Short mmCIF file of C-alpha atoms in Angstrom, two decimals:
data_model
loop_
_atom_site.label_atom_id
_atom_site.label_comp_id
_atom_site.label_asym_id
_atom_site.label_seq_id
_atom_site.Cartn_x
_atom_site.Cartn_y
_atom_site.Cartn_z
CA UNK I 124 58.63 28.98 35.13
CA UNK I 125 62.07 30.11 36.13
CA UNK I 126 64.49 27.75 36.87
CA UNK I 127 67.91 28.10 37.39
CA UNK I 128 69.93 24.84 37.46
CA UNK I 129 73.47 24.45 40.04
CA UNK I 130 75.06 22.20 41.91
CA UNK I 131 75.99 21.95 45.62
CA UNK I 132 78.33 24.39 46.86
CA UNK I 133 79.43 24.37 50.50
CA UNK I 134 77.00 22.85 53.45
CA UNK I 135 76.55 24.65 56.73
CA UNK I 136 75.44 23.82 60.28
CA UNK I 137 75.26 26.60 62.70
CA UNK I 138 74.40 26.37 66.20
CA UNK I 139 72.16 30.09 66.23
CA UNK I 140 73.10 32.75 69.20
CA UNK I 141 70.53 32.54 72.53
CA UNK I 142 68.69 35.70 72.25
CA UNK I 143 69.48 36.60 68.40
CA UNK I 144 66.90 37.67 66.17
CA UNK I 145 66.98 34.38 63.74
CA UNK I 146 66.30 36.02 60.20
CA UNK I 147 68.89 38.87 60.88
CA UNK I 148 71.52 36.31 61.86
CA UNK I 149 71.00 33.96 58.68
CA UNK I 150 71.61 36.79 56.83
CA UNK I 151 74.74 38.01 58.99
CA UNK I 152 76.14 34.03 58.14
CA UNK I 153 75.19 34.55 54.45
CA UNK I 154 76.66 38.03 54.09
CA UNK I 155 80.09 37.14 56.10
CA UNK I 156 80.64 33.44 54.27
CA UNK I 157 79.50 35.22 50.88
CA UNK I 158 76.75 33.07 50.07
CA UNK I 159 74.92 34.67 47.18
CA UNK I 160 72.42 31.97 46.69
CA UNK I 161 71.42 28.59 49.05
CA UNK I 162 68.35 26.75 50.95
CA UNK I 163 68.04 26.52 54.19
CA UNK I 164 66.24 24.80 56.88
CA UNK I 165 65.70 24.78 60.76
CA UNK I 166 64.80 23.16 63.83
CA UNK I 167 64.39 24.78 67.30
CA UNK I 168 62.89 27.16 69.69
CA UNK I 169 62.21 30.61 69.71
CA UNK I 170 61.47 32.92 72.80
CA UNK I 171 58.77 35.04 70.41
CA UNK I 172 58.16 35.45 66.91
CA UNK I 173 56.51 37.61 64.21
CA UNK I 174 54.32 35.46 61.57
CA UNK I 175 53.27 36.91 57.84
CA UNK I 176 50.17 35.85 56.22
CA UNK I 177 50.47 37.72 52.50
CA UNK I 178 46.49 38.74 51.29
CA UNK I 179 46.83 38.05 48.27
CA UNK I 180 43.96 40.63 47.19
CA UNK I 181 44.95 43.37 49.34
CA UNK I 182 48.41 42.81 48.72
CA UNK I 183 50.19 43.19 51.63
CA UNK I 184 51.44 40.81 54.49
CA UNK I 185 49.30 41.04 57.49
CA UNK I 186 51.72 40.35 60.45
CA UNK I 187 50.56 38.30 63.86
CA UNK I 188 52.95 38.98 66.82
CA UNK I 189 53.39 35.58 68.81
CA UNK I 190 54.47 36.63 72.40
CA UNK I 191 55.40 33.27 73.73
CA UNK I 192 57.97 30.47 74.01
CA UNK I 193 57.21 27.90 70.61
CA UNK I 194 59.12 25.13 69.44
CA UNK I 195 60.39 25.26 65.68
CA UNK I 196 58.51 22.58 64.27
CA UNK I 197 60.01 23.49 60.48
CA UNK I 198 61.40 26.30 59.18
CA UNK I 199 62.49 26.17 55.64
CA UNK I 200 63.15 28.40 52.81
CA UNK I 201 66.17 29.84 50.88
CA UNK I 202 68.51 32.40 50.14
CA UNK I 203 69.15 35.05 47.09
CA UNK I 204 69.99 38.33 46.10
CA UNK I 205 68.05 41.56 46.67
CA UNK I 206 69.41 44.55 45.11
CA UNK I 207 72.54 42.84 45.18
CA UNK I 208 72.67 41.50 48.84
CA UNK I 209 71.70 38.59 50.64
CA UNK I 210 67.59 38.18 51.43
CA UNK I 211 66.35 35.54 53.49
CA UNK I 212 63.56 34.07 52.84
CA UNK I 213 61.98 31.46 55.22
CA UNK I 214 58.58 30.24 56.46
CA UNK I 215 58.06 28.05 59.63
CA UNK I 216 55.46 26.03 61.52
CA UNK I 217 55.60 26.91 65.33
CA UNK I 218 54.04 25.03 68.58
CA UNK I 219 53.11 26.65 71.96
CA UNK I 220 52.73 25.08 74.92
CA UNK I 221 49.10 24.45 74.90
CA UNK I 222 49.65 22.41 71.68
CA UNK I 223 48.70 25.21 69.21
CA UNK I 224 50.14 25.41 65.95
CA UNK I 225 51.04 28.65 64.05
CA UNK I 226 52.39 28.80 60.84
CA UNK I 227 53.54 31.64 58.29
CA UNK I 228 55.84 33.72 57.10
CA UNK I 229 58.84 34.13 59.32
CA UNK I 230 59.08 37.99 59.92
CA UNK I 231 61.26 37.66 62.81
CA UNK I 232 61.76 35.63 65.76
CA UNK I 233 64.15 35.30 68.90
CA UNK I 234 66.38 32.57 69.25
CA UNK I 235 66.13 30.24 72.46
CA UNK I 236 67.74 27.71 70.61
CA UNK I 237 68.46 27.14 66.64
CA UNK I 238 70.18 24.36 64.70
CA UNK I 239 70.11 25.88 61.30
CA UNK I 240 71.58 24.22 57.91
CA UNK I 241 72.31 25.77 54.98
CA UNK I 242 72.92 24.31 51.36
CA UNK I 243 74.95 26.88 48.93
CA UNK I 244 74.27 26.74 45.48
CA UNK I 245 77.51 27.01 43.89
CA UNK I 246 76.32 28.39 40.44
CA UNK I 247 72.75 29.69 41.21
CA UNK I 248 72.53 33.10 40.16
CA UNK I 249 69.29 34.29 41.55
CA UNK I 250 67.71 38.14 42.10
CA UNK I 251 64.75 39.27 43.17
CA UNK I 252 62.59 42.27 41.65
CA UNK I 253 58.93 43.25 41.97
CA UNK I 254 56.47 41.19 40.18
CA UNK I 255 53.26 42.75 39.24
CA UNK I 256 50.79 39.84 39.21
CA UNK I 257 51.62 38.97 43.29
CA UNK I 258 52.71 42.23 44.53
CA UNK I 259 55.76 40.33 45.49
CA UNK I 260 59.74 40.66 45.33
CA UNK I 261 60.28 37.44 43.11
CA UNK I 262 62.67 35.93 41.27
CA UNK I 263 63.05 37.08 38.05
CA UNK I 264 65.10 36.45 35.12
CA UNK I 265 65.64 39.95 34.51
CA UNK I 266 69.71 41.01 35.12
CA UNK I 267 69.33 43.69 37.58
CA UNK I 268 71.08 46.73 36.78
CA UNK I 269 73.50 49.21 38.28
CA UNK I 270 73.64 47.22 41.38
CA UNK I 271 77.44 47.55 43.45
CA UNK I 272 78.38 43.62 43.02
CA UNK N 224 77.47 31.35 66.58
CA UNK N 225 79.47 27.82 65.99
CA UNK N 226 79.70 27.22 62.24
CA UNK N 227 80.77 23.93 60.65
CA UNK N 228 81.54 24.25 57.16
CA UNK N 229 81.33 20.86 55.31
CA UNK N 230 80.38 19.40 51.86
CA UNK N 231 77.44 17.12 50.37
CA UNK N 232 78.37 12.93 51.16
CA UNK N 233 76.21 10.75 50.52
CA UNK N 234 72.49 11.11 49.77
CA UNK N 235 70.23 8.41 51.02
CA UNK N 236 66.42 7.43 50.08
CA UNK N 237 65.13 5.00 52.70
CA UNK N 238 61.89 3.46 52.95
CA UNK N 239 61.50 2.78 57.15
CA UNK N 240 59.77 -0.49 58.14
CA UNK N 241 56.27 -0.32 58.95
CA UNK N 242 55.62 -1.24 62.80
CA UNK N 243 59.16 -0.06 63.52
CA UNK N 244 59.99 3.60 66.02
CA UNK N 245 60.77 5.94 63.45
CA UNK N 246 63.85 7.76 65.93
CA UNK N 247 65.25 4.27 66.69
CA UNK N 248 65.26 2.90 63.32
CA UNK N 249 66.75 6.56 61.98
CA UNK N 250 69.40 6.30 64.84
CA UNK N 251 70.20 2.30 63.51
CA UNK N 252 70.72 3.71 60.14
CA UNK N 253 73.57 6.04 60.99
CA UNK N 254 75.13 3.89 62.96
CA UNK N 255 75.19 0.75 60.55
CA UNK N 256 76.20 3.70 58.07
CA UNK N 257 78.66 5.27 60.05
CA UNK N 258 76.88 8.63 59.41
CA UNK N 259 78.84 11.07 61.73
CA UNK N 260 76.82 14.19 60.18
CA UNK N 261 73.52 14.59 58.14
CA UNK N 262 70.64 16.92 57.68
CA UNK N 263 67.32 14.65 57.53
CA UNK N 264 63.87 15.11 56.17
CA UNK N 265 60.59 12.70 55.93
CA UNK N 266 57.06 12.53 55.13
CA UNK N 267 54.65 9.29 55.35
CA UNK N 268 52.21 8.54 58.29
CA UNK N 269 52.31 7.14 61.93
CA UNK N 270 49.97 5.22 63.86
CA UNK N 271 50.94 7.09 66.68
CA UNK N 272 53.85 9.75 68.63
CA UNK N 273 54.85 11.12 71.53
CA UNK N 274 55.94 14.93 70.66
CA UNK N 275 57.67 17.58 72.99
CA UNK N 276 57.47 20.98 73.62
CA UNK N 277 60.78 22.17 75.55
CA UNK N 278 59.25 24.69 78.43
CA UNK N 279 62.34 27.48 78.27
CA UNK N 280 61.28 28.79 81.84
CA UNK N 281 61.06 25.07 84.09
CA UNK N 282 63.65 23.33 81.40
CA UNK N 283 62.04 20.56 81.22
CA UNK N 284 60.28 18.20 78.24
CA UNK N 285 56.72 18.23 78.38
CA UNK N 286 55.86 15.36 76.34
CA UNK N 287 52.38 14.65 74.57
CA UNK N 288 51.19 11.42 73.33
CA UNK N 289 49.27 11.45 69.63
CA UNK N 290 47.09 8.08 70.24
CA UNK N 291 45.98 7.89 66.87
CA UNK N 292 47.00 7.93 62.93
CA UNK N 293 48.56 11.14 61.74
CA UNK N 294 49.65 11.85 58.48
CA UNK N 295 53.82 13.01 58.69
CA UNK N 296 53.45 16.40 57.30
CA UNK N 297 57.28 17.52 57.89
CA UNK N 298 60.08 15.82 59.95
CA UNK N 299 63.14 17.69 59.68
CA UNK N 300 66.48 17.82 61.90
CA UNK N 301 69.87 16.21 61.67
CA UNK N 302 72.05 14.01 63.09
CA UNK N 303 75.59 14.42 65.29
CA UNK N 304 77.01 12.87 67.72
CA UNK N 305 76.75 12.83 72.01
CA UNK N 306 79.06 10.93 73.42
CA UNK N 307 80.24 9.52 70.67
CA UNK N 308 77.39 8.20 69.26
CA UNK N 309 74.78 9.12 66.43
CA UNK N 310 72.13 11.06 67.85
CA UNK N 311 69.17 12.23 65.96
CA UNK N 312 67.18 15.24 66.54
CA UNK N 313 63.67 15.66 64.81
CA UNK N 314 60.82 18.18 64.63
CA UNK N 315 57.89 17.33 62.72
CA UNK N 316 54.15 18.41 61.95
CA UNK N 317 51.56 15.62 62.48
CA UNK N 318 47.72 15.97 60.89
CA UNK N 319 45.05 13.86 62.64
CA UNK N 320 42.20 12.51 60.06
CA UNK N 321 40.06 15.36 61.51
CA UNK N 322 42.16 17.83 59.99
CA UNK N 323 44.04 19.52 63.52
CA UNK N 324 47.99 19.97 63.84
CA UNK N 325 49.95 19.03 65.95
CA UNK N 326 53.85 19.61 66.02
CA UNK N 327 57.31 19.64 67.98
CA UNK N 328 60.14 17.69 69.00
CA UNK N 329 59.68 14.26 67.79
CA UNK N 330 60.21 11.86 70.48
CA UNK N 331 59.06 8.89 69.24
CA UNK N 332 56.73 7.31 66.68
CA UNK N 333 55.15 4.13 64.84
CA UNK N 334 55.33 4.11 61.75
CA UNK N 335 52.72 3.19 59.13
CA UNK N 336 54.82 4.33 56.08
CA UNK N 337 57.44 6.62 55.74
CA UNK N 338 60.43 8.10 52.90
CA UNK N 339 63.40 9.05 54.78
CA UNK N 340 66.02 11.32 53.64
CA UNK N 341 69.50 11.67 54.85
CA UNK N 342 72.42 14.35 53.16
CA UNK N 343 75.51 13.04 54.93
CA UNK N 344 78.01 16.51 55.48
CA UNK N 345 81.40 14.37 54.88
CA UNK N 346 83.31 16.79 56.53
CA UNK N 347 81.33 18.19 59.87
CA UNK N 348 82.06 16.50 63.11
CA UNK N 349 79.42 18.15 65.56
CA UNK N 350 79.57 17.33 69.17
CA UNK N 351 76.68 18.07 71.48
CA UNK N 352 77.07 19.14 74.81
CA UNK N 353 75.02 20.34 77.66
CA UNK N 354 74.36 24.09 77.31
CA UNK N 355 73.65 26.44 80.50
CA UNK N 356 72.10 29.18 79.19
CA UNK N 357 69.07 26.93 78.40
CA UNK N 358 69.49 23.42 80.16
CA UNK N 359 69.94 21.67 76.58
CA UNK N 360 72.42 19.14 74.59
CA UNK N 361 73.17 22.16 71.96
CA UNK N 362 76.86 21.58 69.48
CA UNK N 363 79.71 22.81 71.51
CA UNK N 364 82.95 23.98 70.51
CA UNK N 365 84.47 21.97 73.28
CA UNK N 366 85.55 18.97 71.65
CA UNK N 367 84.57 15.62 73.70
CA UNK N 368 87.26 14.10 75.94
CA UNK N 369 87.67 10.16 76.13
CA UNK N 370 85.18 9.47 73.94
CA UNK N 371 85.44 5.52 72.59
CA UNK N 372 85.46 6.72 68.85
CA UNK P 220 63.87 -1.08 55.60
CA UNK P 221 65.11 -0.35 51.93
CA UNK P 222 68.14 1.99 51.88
CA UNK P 223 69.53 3.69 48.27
CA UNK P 224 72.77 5.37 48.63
CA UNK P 225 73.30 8.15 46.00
CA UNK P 226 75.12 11.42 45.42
CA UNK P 227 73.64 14.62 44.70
CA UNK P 228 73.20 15.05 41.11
CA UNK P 229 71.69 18.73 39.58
CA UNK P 230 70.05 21.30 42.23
CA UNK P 231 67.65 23.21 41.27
CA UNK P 232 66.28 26.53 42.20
CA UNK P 233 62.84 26.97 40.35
CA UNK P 234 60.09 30.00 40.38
CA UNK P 235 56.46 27.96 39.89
CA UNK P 236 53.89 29.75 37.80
CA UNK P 237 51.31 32.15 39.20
CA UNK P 238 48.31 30.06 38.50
CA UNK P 239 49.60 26.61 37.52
CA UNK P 240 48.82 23.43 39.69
CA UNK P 241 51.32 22.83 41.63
CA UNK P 242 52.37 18.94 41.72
CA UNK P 243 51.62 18.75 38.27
CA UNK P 244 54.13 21.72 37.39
CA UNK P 245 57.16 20.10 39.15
CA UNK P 246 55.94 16.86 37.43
CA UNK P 247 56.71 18.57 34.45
CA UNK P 248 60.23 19.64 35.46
CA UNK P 249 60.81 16.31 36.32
CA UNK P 250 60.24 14.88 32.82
CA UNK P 251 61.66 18.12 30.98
CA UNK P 252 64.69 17.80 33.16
CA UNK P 253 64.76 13.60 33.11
CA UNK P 254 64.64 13.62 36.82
CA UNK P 255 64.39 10.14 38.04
CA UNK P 256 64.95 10.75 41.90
CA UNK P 257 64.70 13.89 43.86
CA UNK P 258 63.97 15.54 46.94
CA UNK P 259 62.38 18.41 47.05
CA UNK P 260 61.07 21.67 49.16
CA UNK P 261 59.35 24.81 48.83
CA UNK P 262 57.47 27.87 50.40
CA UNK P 263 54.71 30.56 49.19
CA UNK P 264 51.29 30.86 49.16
CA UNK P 265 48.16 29.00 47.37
CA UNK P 266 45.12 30.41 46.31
CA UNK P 267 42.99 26.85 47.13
CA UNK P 268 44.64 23.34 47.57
CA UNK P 269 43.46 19.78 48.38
CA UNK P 270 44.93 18.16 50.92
CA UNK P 271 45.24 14.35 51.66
CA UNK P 272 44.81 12.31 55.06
CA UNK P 273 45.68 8.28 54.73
CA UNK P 274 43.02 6.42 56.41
CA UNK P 275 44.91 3.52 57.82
CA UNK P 276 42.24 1.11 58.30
CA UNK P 277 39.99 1.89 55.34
CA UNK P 278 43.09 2.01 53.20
CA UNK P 279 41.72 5.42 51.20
CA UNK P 280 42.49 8.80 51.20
CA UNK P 281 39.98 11.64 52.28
CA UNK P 282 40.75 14.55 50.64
CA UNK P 283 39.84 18.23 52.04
CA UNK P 284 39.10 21.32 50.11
CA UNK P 285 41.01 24.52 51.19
CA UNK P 286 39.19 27.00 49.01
CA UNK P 287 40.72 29.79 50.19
CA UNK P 288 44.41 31.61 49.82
CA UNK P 289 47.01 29.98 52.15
CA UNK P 290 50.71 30.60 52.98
CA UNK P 291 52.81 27.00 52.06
CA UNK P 292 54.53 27.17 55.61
CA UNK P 293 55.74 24.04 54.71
CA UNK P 294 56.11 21.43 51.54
CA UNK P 295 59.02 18.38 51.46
CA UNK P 296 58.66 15.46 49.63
CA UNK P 297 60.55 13.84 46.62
CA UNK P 298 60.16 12.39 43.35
CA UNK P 299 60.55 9.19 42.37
CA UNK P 300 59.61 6.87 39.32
CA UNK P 301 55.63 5.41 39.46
CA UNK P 302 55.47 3.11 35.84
CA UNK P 303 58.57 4.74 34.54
CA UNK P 304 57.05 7.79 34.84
CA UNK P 305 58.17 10.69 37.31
CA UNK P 306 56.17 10.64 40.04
CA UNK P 307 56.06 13.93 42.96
CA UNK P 308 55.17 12.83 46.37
CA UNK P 309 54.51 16.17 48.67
CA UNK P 310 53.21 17.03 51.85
CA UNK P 311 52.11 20.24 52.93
CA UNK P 312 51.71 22.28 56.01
CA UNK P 313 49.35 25.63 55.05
CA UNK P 314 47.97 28.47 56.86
CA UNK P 315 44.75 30.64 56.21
CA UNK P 316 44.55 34.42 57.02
CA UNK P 317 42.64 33.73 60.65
CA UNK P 318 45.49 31.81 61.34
CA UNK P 319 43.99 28.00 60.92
CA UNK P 320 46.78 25.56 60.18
CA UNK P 321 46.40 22.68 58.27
CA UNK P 322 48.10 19.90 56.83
CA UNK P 323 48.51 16.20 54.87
CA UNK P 324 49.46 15.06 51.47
CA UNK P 325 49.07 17.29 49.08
CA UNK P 326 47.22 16.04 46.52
CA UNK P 327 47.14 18.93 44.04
CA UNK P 328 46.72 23.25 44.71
CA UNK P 329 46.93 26.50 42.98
CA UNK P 330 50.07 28.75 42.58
CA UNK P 331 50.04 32.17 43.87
CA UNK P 332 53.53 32.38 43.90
CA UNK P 333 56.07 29.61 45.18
CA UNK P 334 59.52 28.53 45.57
CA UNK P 335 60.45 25.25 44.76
CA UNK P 336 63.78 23.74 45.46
CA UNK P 337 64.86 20.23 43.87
CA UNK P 338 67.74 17.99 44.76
CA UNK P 339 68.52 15.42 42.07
CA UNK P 340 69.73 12.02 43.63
CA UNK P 341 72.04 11.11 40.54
CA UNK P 342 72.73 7.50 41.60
CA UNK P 343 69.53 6.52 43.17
CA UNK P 344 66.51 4.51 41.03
CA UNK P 345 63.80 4.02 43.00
CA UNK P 346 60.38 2.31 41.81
CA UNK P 347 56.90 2.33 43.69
CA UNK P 348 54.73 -0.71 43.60
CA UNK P 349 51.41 -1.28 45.09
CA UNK P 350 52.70 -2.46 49.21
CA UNK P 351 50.15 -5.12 50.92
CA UNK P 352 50.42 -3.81 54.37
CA UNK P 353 49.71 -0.54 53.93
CA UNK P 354 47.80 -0.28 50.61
CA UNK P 355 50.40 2.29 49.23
CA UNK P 356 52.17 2.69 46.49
CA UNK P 357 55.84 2.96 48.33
CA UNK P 358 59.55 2.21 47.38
CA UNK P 359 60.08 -1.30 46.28
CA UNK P 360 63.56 -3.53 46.04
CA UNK P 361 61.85 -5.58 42.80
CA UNK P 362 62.67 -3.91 39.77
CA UNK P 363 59.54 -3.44 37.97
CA UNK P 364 58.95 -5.38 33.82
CA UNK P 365 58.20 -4.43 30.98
CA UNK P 366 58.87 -0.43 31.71
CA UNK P 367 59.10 1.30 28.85
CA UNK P 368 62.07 3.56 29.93
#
């Protein structure tokens, strides 16, 4: 286990753009207020959306395109540092109109309406690198090296 | 994008009354606390809901009813104000006993049991206002006129 | 309704391990890090879980097998002190590959890879006791006897 212990930096609410793409704007916020490492959760709708589902055998996400209004229903995840910048991070459970419930890996989606918070973690220090048992970019407690910071 | 930059106030734990509307008795709590701004998050059970799905296109609340007990998977949102007063906004994923999903806007709901959690942001003062470019009460920049606070 | 006001104490950013059981591995950093109250998040993927649905009347839970990988779209809950002891209260929202969602109390499930976030509550003490109108073991305002802590 990896765990890196902080305390509470600055809080943010952020009413998200109409017609933004919602992971590309969390990281705009995070790369303009300089937020190296936070959580973050969400409550909406979005207009469409792109959902991941990671096979964990074949090791790669397989990606389900949702082409239709869906409420936010939860969308929570975090914030660190990927080769020295910003990565989002975030997984939500969506609702069409019909009552159907999708749920992933947030790819992207567009913003009808977004209510986002984010929680900076003053003193978290946190980058990710490949991991060979998942496949995955994870965190690691590895320094990375030679990275413009 | 509006940002409000604030800091962590108080944390609360709260167990809500069984019997009790899980909105109402949220809303009580911030008022009796004079909780201005606060992310929330709970899990527990209902014995039933009402849940929305905003249609974008006819801007309206469709609103379903849940007639039975569901387990509170996820209930996130926050709290601000309209027109002065604390207003709470919810989403939340519900799981019948025969294992389907159901999610959206929380509207209402009875509880059976359920662990409330509320991060007061000491320094935000978020106003909600009705929004044209999709019929909702989004946060506005505007601040409020004449309002009794 | 039983309120605790607190502050936030220690937050933690932790990376689970690939394989470990999941509730019992952040009861562990509970008791390594002498966490008495907490709320906490996360997101990632399972290879199998069991999840929990509160029957109401019959006072039990029935408890579902997922044998098969699954994306955590969602998992909030806290931790709180059961016989001294800390004590991890999660629910979970999941996803399979064909899309399926499903959700409840998560009662225990296997690490692929997952990111857990934990707020410490530094002020708050809260105990569970056994509650006679729901059959649950939820927050109680009599301080318990005899606790070895």
């Amino acid at each position: 286990m990896i765990i890196e212990e902080s305390i509470a930096g600055r809080s943010l609410l952020a009413r998200l753009d109409h017609g933004a793409e919602m992971i590309g704007q969390i990281t705009d916020l995070a790369r303009e207020r300089k937020i190296k490492a936070a959580v973050i959760s969400a409550i909406g709708a979005l207009s469409r959306a792109d959902l991941g589902f990671y096979d964990q055998a074949g090791r790669e996400y397989m990606v389900r395109a949702v082409e239709e209004p869906v409420e936010i229903a939860s969308c929570t995840g975090n914030i660190s540092l990927l080769e020295g910048e910003p990565f989002v991070h975030a997984h939500a459970v969506l609702a069409d109109s019909s009552g159907t419930v999708l749920a992933g890996h947030l790819v992207r989606g567009t913003i009808f309406a977004a209510e986002l918070f984010v929680q900076e973690l003053a003193e978290a220090d946190l980058h990710r690198a490949w991991d060979k048992k998942t496949g995955l970019k994870l965190w690691s407690d590895v320094q990375p090296q030679g990275v413009g910071r």
